[in-house]
Structures are given as C-alpha cells and as structure tokens.
Coordinates of C-alpha atoms in Angstrom, one line a residue:
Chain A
X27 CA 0.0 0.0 0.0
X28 CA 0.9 3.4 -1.1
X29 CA 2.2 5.6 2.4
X30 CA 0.5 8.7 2.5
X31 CA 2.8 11.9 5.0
X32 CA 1.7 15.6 6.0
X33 CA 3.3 18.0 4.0
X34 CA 1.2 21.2 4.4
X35 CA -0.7 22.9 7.3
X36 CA -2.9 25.6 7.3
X37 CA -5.6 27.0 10.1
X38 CA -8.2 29.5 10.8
X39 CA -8.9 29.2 14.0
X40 CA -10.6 31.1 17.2
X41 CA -6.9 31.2 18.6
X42 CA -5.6 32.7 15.6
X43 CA -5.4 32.8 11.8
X44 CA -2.5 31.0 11.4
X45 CA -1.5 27.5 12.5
X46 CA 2.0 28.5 14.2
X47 CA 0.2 31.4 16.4
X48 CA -2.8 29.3 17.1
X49 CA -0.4 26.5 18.3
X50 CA 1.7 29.0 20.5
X51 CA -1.5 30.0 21.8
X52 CA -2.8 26.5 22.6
X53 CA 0.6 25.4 24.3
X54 CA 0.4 29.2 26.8
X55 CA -3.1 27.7 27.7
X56 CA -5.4 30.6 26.2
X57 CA -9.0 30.3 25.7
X58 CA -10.7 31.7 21.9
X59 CA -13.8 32.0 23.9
X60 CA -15.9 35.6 24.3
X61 CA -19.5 37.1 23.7
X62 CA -20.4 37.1 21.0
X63 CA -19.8 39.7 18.8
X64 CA -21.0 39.2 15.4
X65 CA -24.4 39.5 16.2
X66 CA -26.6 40.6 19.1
X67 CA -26.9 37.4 21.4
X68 CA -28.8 38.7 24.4
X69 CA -31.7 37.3 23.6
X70 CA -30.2 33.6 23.3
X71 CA -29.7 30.4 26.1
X72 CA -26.1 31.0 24.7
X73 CA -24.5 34.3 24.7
X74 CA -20.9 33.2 24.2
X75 CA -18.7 31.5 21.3
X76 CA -15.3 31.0 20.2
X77 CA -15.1 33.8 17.7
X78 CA -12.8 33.7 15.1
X79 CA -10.5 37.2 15.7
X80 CA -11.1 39.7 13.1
X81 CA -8.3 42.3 12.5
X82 CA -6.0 43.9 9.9
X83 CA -4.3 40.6 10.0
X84 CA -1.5 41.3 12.3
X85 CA -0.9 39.8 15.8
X86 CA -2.7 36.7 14.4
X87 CA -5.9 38.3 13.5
X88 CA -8.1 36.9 10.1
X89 CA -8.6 39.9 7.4
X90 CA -10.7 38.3 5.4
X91 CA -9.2 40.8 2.3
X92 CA -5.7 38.9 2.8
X93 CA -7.3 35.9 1.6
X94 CA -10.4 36.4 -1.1
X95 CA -11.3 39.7 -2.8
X96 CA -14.0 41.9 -1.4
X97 CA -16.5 40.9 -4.5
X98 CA -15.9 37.2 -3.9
X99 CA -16.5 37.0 -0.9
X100 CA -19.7 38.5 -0.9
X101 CA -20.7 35.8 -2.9
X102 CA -20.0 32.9 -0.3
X103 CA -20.7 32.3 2.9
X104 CA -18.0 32.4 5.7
X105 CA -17.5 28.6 5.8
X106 CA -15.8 29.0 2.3
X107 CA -13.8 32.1 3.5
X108 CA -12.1 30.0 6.4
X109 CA -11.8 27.3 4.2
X110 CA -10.0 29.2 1.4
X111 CA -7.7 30.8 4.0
X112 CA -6.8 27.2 5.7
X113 CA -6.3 25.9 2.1
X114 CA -4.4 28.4 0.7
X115 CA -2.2 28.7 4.2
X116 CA -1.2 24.7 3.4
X117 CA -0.5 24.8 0.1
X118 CA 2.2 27.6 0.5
X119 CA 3.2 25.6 3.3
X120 CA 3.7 22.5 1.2
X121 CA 5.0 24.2 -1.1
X122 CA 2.6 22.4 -3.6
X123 CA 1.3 25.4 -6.5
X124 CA 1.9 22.9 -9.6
X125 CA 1.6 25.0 -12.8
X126 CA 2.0 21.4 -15.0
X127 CA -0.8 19.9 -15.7
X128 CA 0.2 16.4 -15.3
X129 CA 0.8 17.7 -11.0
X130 CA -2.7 19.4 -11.1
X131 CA -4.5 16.3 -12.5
X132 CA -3.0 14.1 -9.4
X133 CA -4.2 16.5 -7.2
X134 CA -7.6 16.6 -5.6
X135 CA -9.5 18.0 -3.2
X136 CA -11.5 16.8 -0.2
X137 CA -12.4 19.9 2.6
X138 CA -16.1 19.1 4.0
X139 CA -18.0 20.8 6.2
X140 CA -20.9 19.7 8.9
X141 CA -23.3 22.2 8.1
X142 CA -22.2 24.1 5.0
X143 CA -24.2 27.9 4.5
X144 CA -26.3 27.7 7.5
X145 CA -26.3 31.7 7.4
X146 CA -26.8 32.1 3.8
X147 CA -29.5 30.0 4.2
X148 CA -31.1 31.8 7.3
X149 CA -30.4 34.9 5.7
X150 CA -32.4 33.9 2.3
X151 CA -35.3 32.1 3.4
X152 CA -36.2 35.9 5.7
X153 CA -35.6 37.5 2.3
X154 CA -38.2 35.3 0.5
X155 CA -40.8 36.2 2.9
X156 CA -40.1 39.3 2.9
X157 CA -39.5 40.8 -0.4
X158 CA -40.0 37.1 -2.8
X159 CA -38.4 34.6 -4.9
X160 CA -37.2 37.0 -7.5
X161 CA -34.7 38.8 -5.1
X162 CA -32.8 35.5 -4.1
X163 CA -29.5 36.1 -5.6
X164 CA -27.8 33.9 -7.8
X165 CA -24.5 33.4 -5.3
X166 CA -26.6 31.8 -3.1
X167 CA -26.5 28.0 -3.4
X168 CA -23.1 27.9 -4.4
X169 CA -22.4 30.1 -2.0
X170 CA -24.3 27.8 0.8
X171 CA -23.2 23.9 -1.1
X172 CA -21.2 22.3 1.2
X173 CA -18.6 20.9 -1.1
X174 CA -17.7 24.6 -2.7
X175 CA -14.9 24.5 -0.7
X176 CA -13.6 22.1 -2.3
X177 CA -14.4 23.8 -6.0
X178 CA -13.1 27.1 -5.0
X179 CA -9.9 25.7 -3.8
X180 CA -9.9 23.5 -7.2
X181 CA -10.3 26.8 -9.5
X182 CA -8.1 28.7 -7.5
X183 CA -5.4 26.5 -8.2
X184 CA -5.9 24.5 -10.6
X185 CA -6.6 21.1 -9.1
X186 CA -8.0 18.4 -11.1
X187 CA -8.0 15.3 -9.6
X188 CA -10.8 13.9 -7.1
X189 CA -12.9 16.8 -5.9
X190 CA -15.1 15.6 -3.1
X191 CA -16.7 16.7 0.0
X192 CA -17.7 15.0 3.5
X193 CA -20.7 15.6 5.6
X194 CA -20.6 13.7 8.9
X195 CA -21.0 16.5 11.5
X196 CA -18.3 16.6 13.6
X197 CA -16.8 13.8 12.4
X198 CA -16.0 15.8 9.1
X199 CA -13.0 16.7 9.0
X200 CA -11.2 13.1 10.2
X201 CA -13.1 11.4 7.7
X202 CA -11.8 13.9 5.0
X203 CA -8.5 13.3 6.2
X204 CA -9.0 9.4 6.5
X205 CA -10.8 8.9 2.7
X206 CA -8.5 11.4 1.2
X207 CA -5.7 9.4 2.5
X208 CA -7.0 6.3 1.1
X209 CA -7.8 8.0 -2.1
X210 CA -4.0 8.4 -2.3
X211 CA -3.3 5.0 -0.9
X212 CA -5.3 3.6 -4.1
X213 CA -3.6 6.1 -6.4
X214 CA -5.9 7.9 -7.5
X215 CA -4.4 11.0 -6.5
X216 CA -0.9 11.8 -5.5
X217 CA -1.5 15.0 -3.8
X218 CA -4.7 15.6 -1.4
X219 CA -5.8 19.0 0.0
X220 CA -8.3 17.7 3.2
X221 CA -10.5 19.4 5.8
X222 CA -13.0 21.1 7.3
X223 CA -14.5 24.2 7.1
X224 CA -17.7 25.5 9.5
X225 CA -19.3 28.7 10.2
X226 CA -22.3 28.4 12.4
X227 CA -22.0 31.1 15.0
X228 CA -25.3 32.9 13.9
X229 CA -28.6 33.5 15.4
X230 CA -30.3 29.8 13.9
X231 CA -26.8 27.9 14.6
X232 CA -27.1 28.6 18.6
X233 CA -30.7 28.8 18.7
X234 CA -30.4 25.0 16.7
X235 CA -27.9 23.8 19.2
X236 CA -29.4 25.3 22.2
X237 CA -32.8 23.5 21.5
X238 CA -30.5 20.4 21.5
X239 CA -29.2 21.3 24.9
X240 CA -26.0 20.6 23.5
X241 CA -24.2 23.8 24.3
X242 CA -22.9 25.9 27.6
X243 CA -25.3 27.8 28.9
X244 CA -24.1 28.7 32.6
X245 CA -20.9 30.7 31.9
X246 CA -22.4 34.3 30.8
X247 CA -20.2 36.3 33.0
X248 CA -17.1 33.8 32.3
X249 CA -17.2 32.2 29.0
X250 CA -13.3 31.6 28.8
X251 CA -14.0 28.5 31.7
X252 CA -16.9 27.6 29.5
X253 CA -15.3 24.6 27.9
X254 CA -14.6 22.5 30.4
X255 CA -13.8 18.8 29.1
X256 CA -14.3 16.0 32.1
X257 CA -14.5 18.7 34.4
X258 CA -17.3 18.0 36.8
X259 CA -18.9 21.4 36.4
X260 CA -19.0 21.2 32.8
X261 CA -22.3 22.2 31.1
X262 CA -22.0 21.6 27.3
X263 CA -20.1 22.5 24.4
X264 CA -19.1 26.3 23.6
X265 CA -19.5 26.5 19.2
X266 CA -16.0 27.7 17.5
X267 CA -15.7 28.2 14.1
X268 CA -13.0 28.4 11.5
X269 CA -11.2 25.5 9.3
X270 CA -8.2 23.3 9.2
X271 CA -6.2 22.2 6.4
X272 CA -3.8 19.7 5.7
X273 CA -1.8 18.6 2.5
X274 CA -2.0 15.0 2.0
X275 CA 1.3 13.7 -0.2
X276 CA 2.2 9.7 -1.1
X277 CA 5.9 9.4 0.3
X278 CA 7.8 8.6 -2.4
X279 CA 6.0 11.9 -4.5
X280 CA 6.8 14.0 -1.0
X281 CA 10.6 12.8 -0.6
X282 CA 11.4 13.1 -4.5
X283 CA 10.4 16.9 -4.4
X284 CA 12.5 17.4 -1.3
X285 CA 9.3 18.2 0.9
X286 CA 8.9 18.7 4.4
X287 CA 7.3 16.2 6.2
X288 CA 5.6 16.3 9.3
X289 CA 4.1 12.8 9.7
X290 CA 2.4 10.1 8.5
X291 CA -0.7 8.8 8.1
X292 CA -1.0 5.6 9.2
X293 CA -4.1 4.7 10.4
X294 CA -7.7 5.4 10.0
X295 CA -10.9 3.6 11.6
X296 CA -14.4 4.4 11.6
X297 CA -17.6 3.2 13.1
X298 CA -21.3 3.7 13.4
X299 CA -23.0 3.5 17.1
X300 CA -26.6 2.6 15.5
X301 CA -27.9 4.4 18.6
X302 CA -29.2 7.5 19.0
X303 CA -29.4 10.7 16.3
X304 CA -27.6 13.2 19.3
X305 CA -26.2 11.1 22.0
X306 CA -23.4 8.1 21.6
X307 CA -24.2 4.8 23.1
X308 CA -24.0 4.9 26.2
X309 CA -21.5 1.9 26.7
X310 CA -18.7 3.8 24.3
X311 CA -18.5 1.0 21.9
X312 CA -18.7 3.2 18.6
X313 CA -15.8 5.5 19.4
X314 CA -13.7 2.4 21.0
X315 CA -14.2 0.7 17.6
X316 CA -13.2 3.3 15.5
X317 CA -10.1 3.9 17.7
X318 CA -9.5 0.1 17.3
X319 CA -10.2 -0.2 13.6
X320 CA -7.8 2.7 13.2
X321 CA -4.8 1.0 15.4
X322 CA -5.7 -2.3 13.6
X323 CA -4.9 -0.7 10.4
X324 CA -1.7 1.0 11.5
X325 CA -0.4 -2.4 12.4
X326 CA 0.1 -1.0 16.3
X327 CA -0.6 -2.1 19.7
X328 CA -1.9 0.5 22.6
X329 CA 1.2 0.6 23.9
X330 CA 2.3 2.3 20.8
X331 CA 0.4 5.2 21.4
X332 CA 1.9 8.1 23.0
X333 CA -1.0 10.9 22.8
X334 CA -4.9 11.1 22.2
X335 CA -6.4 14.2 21.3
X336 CA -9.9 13.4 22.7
X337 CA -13.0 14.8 21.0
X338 CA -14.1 15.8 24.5
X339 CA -16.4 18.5 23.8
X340 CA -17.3 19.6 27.5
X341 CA -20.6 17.4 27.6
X342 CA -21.7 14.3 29.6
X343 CA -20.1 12.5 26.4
X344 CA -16.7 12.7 27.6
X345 CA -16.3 10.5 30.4
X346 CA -18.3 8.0 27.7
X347 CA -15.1 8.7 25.6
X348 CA -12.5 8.3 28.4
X349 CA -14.0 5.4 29.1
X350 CA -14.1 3.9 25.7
X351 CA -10.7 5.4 25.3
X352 CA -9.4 3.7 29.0
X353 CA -11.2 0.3 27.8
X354 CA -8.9 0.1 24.2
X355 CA -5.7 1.1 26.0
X356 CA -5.9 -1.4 29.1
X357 CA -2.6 -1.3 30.9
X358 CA -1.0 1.3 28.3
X359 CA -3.6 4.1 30.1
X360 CA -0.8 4.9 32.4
X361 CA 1.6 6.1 29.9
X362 CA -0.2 7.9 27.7
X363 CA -1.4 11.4 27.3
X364 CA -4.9 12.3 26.6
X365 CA -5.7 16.3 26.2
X366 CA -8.9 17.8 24.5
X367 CA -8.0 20.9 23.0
X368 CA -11.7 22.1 22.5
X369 CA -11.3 23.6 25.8
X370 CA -9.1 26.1 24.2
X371 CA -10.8 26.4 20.5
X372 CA -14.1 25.5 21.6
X373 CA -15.7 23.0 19.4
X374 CA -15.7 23.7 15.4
X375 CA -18.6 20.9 14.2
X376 CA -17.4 19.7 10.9
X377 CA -13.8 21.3 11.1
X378 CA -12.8 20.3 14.4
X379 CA -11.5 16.8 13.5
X380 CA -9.0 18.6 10.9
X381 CA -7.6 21.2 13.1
X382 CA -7.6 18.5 15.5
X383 CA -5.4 16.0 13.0
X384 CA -3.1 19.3 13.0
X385 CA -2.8 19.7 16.2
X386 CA -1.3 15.5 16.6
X387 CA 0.9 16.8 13.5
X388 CA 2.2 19.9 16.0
X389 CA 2.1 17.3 18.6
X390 CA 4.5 14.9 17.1
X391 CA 6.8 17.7 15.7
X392 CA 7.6 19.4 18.7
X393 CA 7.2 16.5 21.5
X394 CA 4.4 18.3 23.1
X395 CA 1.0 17.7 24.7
X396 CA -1.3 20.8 24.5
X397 CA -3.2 21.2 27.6
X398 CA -6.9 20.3 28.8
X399 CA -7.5 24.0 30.0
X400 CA -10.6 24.7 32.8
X401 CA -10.2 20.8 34.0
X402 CA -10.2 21.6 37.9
X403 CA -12.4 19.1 39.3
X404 CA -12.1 15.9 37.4
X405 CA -15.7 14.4 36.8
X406 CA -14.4 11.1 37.4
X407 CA -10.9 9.7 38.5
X408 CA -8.7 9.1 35.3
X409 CA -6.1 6.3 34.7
X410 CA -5.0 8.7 31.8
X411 CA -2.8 12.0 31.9
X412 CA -5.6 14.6 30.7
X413 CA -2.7 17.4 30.9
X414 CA -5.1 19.7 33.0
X415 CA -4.1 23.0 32.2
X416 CA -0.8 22.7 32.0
X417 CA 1.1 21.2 28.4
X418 CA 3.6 18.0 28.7
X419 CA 6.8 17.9 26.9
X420 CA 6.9 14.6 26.5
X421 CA 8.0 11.7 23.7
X422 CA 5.5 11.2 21.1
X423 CA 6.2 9.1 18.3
X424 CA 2.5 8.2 17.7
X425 CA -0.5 10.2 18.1
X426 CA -4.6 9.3 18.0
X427 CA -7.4 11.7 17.2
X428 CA -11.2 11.0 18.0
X429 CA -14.0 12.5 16.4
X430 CA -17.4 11.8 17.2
X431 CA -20.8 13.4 15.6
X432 CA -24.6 13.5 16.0
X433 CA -25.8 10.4 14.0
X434 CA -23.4 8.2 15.6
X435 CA -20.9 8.5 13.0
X436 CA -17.5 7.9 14.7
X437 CA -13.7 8.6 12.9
X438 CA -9.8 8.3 14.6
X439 CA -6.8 9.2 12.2
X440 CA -3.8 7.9 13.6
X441 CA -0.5 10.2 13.2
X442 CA 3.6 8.4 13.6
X443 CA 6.7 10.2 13.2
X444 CA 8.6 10.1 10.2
X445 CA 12.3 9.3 11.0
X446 CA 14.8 11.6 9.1
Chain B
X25 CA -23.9 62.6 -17.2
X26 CA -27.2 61.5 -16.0
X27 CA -28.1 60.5 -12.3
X28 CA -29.9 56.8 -13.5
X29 CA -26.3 56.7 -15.4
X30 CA -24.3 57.5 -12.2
X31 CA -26.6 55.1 -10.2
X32 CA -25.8 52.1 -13.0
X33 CA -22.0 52.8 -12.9
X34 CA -21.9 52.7 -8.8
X35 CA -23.6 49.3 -9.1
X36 CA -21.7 48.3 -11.8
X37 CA -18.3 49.3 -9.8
X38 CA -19.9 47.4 -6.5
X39 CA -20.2 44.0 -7.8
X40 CA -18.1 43.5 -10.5
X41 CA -15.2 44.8 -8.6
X42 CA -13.7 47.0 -12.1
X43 CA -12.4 50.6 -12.4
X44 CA -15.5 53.3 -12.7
X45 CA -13.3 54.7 -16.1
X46 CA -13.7 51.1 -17.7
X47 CA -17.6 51.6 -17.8
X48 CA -18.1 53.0 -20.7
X49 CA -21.2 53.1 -22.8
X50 CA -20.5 50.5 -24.8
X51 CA -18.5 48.6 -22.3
X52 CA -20.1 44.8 -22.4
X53 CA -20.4 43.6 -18.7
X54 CA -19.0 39.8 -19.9
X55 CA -16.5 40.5 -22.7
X56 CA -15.3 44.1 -20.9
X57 CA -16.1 44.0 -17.2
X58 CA -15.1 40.3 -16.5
X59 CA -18.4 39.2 -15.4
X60 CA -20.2 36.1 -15.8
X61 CA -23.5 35.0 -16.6
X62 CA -24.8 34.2 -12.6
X63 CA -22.8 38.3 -12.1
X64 CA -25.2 39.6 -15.1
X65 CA -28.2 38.1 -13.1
X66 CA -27.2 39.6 -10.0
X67 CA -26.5 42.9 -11.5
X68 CA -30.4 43.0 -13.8
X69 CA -31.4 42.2 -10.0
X70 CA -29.9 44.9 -8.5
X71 CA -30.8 46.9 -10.9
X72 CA -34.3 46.6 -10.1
X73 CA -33.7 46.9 -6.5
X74 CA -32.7 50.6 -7.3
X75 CA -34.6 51.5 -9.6
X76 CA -38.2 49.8 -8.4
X77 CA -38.5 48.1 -11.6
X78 CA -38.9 44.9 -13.1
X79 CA -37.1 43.6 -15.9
X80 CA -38.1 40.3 -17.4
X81 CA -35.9 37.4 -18.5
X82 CA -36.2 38.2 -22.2
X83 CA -35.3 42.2 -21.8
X84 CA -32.7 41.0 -19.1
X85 CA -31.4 39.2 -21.8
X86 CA -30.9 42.4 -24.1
X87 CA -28.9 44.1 -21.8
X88 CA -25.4 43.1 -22.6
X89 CA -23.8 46.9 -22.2
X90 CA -23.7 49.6 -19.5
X91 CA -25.4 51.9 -22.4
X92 CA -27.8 48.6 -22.8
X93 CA -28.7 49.0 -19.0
X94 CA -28.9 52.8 -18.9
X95 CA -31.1 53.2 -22.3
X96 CA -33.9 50.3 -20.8
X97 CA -34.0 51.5 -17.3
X98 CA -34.9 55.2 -18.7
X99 CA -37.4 53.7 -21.2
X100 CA -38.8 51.6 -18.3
X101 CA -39.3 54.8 -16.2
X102 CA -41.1 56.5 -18.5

C-alpha cells in the first residue's frame, strides 16, 4: 500500500489565523472563547462562542481581504472564507502550487464541512418572505453547497483530480482526512488538500444547538472556563468556528520533491454507534471501535500510542469517551497522554476533527502535549494524563485523534513520526 | 452625465469589482467587465432593486452593455 505523510498545514482558527500562532497560543493555555460579537446574542440560552478574531491581519488576526477579494467574498458564505484561507495557508506551506498539468490532474481535493451555509440559508429564506423569490441572488447556493470549498480551492489552483466533500458532523473533518488518504493509498491521486471548514455562530446555529441542549449555557459572565472537558462542572459545548487544512502527499512523490514532512498517516478507523441521532451509546463501543479499527490498520498495539487528542467536547459524552478510550488502552492508560484541545478552541462541528489531526501533527513535531484547560475538578478519577491546564513535553512518536458526531458517526486518524 | 447613469456605474463598480473609467457606454459587462452569466443576473437584480423596476428574462437578456442597461432603465421609467 501506497504511504500517505503531511506535507502542508494551514488553520483558521478562534486562537488565531495562522496554524504557528494558534499552536503558540494553545501550548500558553489561552482560551478563543468571548460574547459574542458578530451578532446581538442577548436574547439567546447562549450568549458566548469562540469567535474567530477579526483584524488587519497582524498579531494573528483573520482579514478576510488577505485571503479572497472583497466581490468574492460577498458571494460565499464564511464557511468558504475559512476554508480558502486554511487551504491556501497549506498549500504555500507544502510548497505544492503545480503550474504542470500532469501535478494538477494528481491532485484533488477533499475539505467538508458539517453544516455548510447555515447563514446564507437563514439569511435567504427571511428574504423570501419578505420581499419574494425574485430577489434571491444567484451566489446563493453555491455560496451555501457544502462541497464549494472544495471547488473554489480546485479553480483557485488548478486542481483536477478527485474533488469531493464530507458531511458527517463533527466527524467531518477526520473522515476527510482518513478517505482522502485512502484515495491516495489507491492512487488515484498523488496529492490531497483535506478538511473542514464551519461557520455556524449565527442566530439559527445557537438557537439550533441550544434547543438540542448541547451547548454551555451557565458561563455568561465567564465564558473563557466555558469549555470544560471532564471537568465535573461542565455544562455543554461552547460552538468555534474556522477550518483546518492539511496537504496530503504519497511518500515517495513528497521525498522526490524534497518536501517537508511532518508525519504520516497511518491509520484510520471508523464506526457507526446505531444508537441515538444526538447522543453516543452509552457503553462507548462506537468510538472504541473506530479507535481500534484505526490502530488495527496501522499495524500498532496501545502501547504504541503516545498521545490522544480526545474529541471531548465539554458534555456528559466525555467520560463516555475516556472510558471507551481507558477500555482500548488497558494497561498502556498509564503512559499515555490524553488532552482535549476544545477547551481552548471551543468545538468547530465539521472542522474540528481537521484542526484536531493538526494539532497531533504539532504534537509529534515538537514532542508536546497541549493542555486540557478549565479541568479543575475531574468528573471522574482518570487512569490517563488529561494534561489539565498545563502542556507536557513529553516523547510522542505516535499520536490518536477522536471525532465523534450526532448520527453516531465515529472517525480516529492515527499520526507516527517520520524518522529523518 | 445623467443620475440613473451614475446610479448604473456605482452598481456596476460594487459588484463586478472594475475601475469606474472602464464603464463606458459601450463597455459589455462579460466580454469588458469580467463578469459572468450568474454576475449579469445579480446585476439585472440589483438593478431593479434601485430603480423599483422589473425587468423580465427576455429584456434582461438584451442588456449586454452599460449603455444597454442605462437606455432600458430610462425607457422603463417613462
């Protein structure tokens, strides 16, 4: 089988635009949370996100004119905004801008997102009542279509090999990384641009999750201890947005170019609970067979695993997870490292798994474990090193990310060091 | 210059993103201003937004010029 390596990073994230200052960030312990300010909350359960920080693009802030013109962007929503920023950060990073045509056909393109245009949508459907069908604007489906990421990214730059989207909720962007990998493992690409991309901090996004009771509502006057994975006064999940990229290379295409390489893919499992449409089962067994799937196909044993980043979103689903996560490492708990980094980025739906995957990439590069900020009170006893609020420089040779998403659709991408 | 010709060359400007000296009268909005055929929609929309008109398909698709769009909205608000 073809081996499949990291070559490019990119990251919009509530930290930071950027994937270097959003990683600096995450090590220091910060939090992207705040009130929101994009719109006016008040009147909402939730009054508090993790905002994306707008700026003139300095000190880590997102311009939005640094990466798509002014009459582009009014033409898309902000999921394909992030997106195009994340992309276009890994690409540079890889160094990958073919202008051959033979590169750009074995290059493809797989950025999903969980919930695509959920603004746009809003936004139109108020329009139609209120002034008719005939003042819908052209822009607005492809504006709003999920896998226009991935077609923007493809004009952009000319890349014509599998263009493809996934929709899993926020399980997206693991998945995206996993299949894109595979699609390279079965040659039909040699190059992969993979993701997530979400958006969906806007009046019907909280209002949707808040009917759910899936999201914080207790930390008004505090939202940066909002996110609190396994913490025992956790109250639900605080929304993020933004979108992580990564460029997906076979080995033997990455070392003949003389590119940098930051790991490799080597394993990828998923799962289906067959349980509940919001809630995992109960007993764990969908995430600890996608986690076992995944080590299966890397040819490792637990004891090979170094660090989990959790998908511990700061609901009553993450002692499920630890204890899923406790059951497929046995005796290996001890030693390992488990941190959930939504406690600094919140949690970003359908690009979470992706900046996630990046973050195991960061992981492995630097022989770091980002913390699990806001865990003061463990809800339960853990035989695993949660890193509560404080990183661990530590050896990590192999890394395991969990994603988990409403449906019972479950994903873990499985990251090793290259040597060299 | 006229004011419905001002008020066409501001929108113009807006969403096709070109130069206000590059709309000229006979300046075609695909072959001249880089637009494409969803941009032309958008534009015949907003031009009715402005101008509290409505232009149907068939006229909409007569209106290939800035001097297209300036000659039908004055007839049209006659």
């Amino acid at each position: 089988m073809r081996r499949v390596v990291v070559t490019g990073l990119g990251m919009v994230s509530p930290l930071a635009c950027g994937v270097e200052e959003t990683w600096k960030r995450l090590l220091d312990g910060k939090s992207g949370a705040g009130q929101i300010e994009r719109f006016d909350a008040s009147h909402l359960a939730t009054t508090y996100a993790c905002e994306v920080p707008l700026g003139d693009g300095s000190d880590g802030t997102f311009n939005p004119d640094d990466w798509m013109a002014a009459k582009e962007r009014r033409k898309v929503d902000d999921f394909i905004l992030y997106g195009m920023a994340a992309a276009d950060q890994a690409v540079k990073d890889a160094g990958w801008t073919p202008e051959d045509e033979e590169s750009r056909l074995r290059t493809g393109v797989m950025i999903g997102s969980g919930i695509g245009g959920l603004q746009s949508i809003a936004e139109t459907a108020v329009l139609i009542k209120e002034k008719g069908p005939r003042r819908v604007s052209p822009f607005f489906i492809p504006g709003a279509l999920i896998n226009l990421v991935s077609g923007q990214v493809s004009i952009r730059y000319g890349f014509k090999g599998p263009n493809h989207a996934v929709v899993t909720a926020c399980s997206t962007g693991a998945h995206a990384i996993g299949d894109a990998a595979r699609l390279i493992q079965w040659g039909d690409a040699d190059v992969m641009i993979a993701g997530g991309a979400e958006s969906p901090i806007s009046e019907i996004g909280v209002a949707g999750f808040n009917a759910c009771k899936a999201l914080s509502t207790k930390r008004g006057n505090d939202p940066q201890a909002a996110s609190r994975p396994y913490d025992e006064d956790r109250d639900g999940f605080v929304m993020g947005e933004g979108a992580g990229v990564v460029v997906l290379e076979e080995y033997e295409h990455a070392v003949a170019r003389g590119a940098k390489i930051y790991a490799e893919v080597i394993g990828y499992g998923l799962s289906g609970d067959a349980y509940h449409i919001t809630a995992p089962a109960e007993d764990g067994d969908g995430g600890y067979r996608s986690m076992e799937a995944a080590l299966k196909r890397a040819g490792i044993t637990p004891e090979d695993v170094d660090y989990i980043n959790a998908h511990g979103t700061s609901t009553m689903a993450d002692t499920i997870e630890l204890g899923a996560v406790e059951r497929l490492m046995g005796e290996a708990a001890s030693k390992a490292t488990m941190s959930s980094t939504k406690s600094s980025i919140g949690h970003l739906l359908g690009a979470a798994g992706a900046i996630e995957a990046i973050f195991c990439t960061l992981a492995i590069r630097d022989q770091v474990a980002p913390p699990t900020i806001n865990l003061d009170n463990p809800a339960i006893e853990p035989k695993l090193d949660l890193a509560p609020n404080t990183k661990r420089e530590r050896e990590i040779d192999v890394a395991l990310s969990n994603s988990f998403g409403f449906g019972g659709t479950n994903a873990s991408l499985v990251l090793r060091r290259v040597a060299g | 210059m006229s004011d419905i010709a001002d008020r066409v060359r501001k929108i113009v400007v807006e969403h096709l993103g070109v130069e206000e000296e590059k709309v000229t009268e006979n300046a075609s909005f695909i072959d001249d201003l880089g637009a494409d055929s969803l941009d032309t929609v958008e534009l015949v929309m907003a031009f009715e937004e402005e101008f509290g008109i409505e232009i149907p398909d068939d006229a909409a698709e007569t209106i290939q010029t800035f001097g297209d769009a300036v000659k039908f909205i004055k007839e049209a608000q006659q």
